[in-house]
XYZ file of C-alpha atoms in Angstrom:
186
model
C 118.777 96.320 111.861
C 115.341 95.660 110.784
C 113.735 95.191 107.767
C 110.032 96.277 106.195
C 107.645 93.444 105.908
C 103.734 93.944 105.921
C 102.633 93.363 109.339
C 105.761 94.591 111.242
C 105.757 96.992 113.658
C 107.579 99.690 114.534
C 108.275 102.767 116.381
C 109.774 106.381 114.305
C 113.068 105.723 116.187
C 113.294 102.165 114.507
C 111.764 103.117 110.952
C 115.423 106.373 110.703
C 117.276 102.424 110.799
C 115.696 100.973 108.191
C 117.111 100.623 105.386
C 116.442 102.550 102.278
C 114.277 100.715 99.489
C 112.421 101.080 96.382
C 109.796 99.075 97.754
C 106.764 100.812 97.969
C 105.239 100.570 101.979
C 103.610 102.552 103.838
C 103.144 102.604 107.998
C 99.899 103.525 109.413
C 99.757 103.226 113.962
C 103.313 100.958 113.744
C 102.265 98.267 111.401
C 104.348 98.150 108.009
C 102.038 97.791 105.139
C 103.950 96.904 101.476
C 102.288 97.482 98.396
C 103.636 96.944 94.935
C 102.710 98.929 92.077
C 101.642 97.103 89.123
C 103.028 98.310 85.469
C 99.806 100.068 84.750
C 100.063 101.904 87.769
C 103.397 103.045 87.429
C 102.282 104.084 83.393
C 99.909 106.468 85.173
C 102.046 107.793 87.130
C 104.874 108.667 85.074
C 102.445 109.903 82.413
C 101.057 112.394 85.671
C 105.172 113.148 86.701
C 105.731 114.115 83.459
C 103.862 116.907 82.859
C 103.733 117.885 86.896
C 106.881 118.182 86.966
C 108.116 120.250 83.748
C 105.410 122.669 84.351
C 107.019 123.112 87.944
C 110.527 123.343 86.956
C 109.296 126.100 84.244
C 107.850 127.988 86.588
C 109.955 127.644 89.449
C 107.070 127.096 91.548
C 108.824 124.442 93.842
C 109.676 120.531 94.127
C 107.876 117.521 92.710
C 108.566 113.993 94.416
C 106.683 110.506 93.324
C 106.793 107.326 94.920
C 108.221 105.693 97.192
C 108.899 109.604 99.489
C 108.146 109.014 102.843
C 105.903 111.593 104.091
C 105.408 111.534 108.485
C 102.283 112.154 109.327
C 102.899 111.198 112.711
C 105.343 109.804 114.682
C 103.521 108.301 117.701
C 101.461 106.042 116.787
C 103.985 105.922 113.904
C 102.199 107.333 110.381
C 103.981 107.082 106.945
C 102.317 107.772 104.022
C 103.660 107.718 100.443
C 101.480 109.529 97.690
C 102.379 108.168 93.747
C 103.133 112.102 93.458
C 103.363 114.809 95.405
C 104.043 118.484 94.733
C 105.880 120.849 97.722
C 105.722 124.549 96.864
C 108.458 126.828 97.312
C 106.863 128.360 100.491
C 106.736 125.522 101.900
C 110.506 123.798 100.964
C 110.888 124.303 105.725
C 109.292 120.630 105.333
C 111.875 119.195 102.798
C 114.475 117.016 104.608
C 115.873 112.984 103.973
C 112.119 112.733 104.635
C 109.205 114.776 104.594
C 107.672 116.153 107.703
C 104.401 117.778 107.138
C 102.215 118.282 104.710
C 103.034 118.606 100.714
C 100.550 121.163 98.716
C 99.393 118.204 96.365
C 99.567 114.772 96.925
C 98.279 112.459 94.065
C 97.115 108.744 94.466
C 96.277 106.264 92.208
C 93.213 103.695 93.319
C 93.881 100.166 92.777
C 90.931 98.569 92.947
C 91.704 96.040 95.822
C 91.597 99.752 98.068
C 88.653 99.689 100.235
C 86.863 103.058 100.895
C 87.749 103.076 105.238
C 91.657 102.936 103.309
C 91.131 106.099 100.443
C 89.451 107.882 104.323
C 92.211 107.375 105.992
C 94.825 108.508 103.662
C 92.101 111.302 103.033
C 92.226 112.221 106.896
C 96.029 111.648 106.958
C 96.295 114.749 104.521
C 94.008 116.758 105.813
C 96.537 116.622 109.248
C 98.942 117.162 107.350
C 96.776 121.024 105.452
C 97.520 119.264 102.350
C 95.628 122.116 99.846
C 94.343 119.704 97.187
C 94.471 115.604 96.276
C 93.938 113.963 93.004
C 92.296 110.546 93.779
C 93.091 108.424 90.472
C 90.765 106.475 89.484
C 92.210 103.759 86.997
C 89.246 101.183 86.409
C 86.960 104.345 85.730
C 89.652 106.593 83.493
C 88.483 109.469 85.587
C 89.977 111.641 88.093
C 88.981 113.170 90.977
C 89.682 116.381 92.261
C 89.111 117.268 95.948
C 90.147 120.520 97.950
C 90.688 120.990 101.930
C 88.781 123.633 102.991
C 88.276 124.652 107.081
C 90.173 121.243 107.463
C 87.712 119.118 105.343
C 87.761 118.041 102.027
C 85.153 119.274 99.183
C 85.259 117.529 96.270
C 85.870 119.948 93.386
C 85.010 118.186 90.140
C 85.695 114.501 88.926
C 86.772 114.459 85.372
C 86.632 111.065 82.825
C 87.094 111.081 78.994
C 86.927 113.858 76.883
C 87.741 116.382 79.869
C 90.961 117.971 81.194
C 92.343 118.778 85.038
C 93.527 121.764 86.782
C 94.751 122.564 89.832
C 93.928 125.116 92.423
C 97.276 124.160 93.344
C 99.175 124.942 89.915
C 96.979 127.645 88.179
C 97.920 127.174 84.703
C 98.367 123.186 85.234
C 96.177 121.463 82.788
C 96.522 117.363 82.243
C 94.169 115.620 79.821
C 92.260 112.780 80.954
C 93.128 110.775 78.008
C 96.476 111.919 77.778
C 96.372 110.855 82.058
C 95.850 106.924 81.141
C 97.789 106.864 77.478
C 99.487 103.354 77.210
C 97.866 102.157 80.266
């Protein structure tokens, strides 16, 4: 049985044999990267998850998941992402199984200050390759959210919102989250 530790190299088959864990980790070109979120990070994640999940359930639009849940980007070399939150519409439900094998409609990434621009770009490239329709980049240090939409295979910034403003989703029409509520108690 393989354990997930930073620096471990895995094939897809080895990854399938790893025990299920609540430890948040991603696999980039076969290399395991373990990252434990802070309490601050988890508070923000919960503040986004609760209203998004309630909206999706109330309108019977699909399913909402939060980390750690695997999104398989590719099998060789293995690449697995674990966005902080994701939405899969009823139309894309076929990607759901033991893991998610395909592109969610929406992913949310809470970006810690330790992430480099290259790491963010790598995640965005992976999500674009899966045809994720919308990505929210949440910047805790700025109390801001950047919304990107995939058009013609490339990410385009829809907007950046900060304090006193709200975030809306083209993927979930009618959903609106206040920025102050996203960062409340964080």
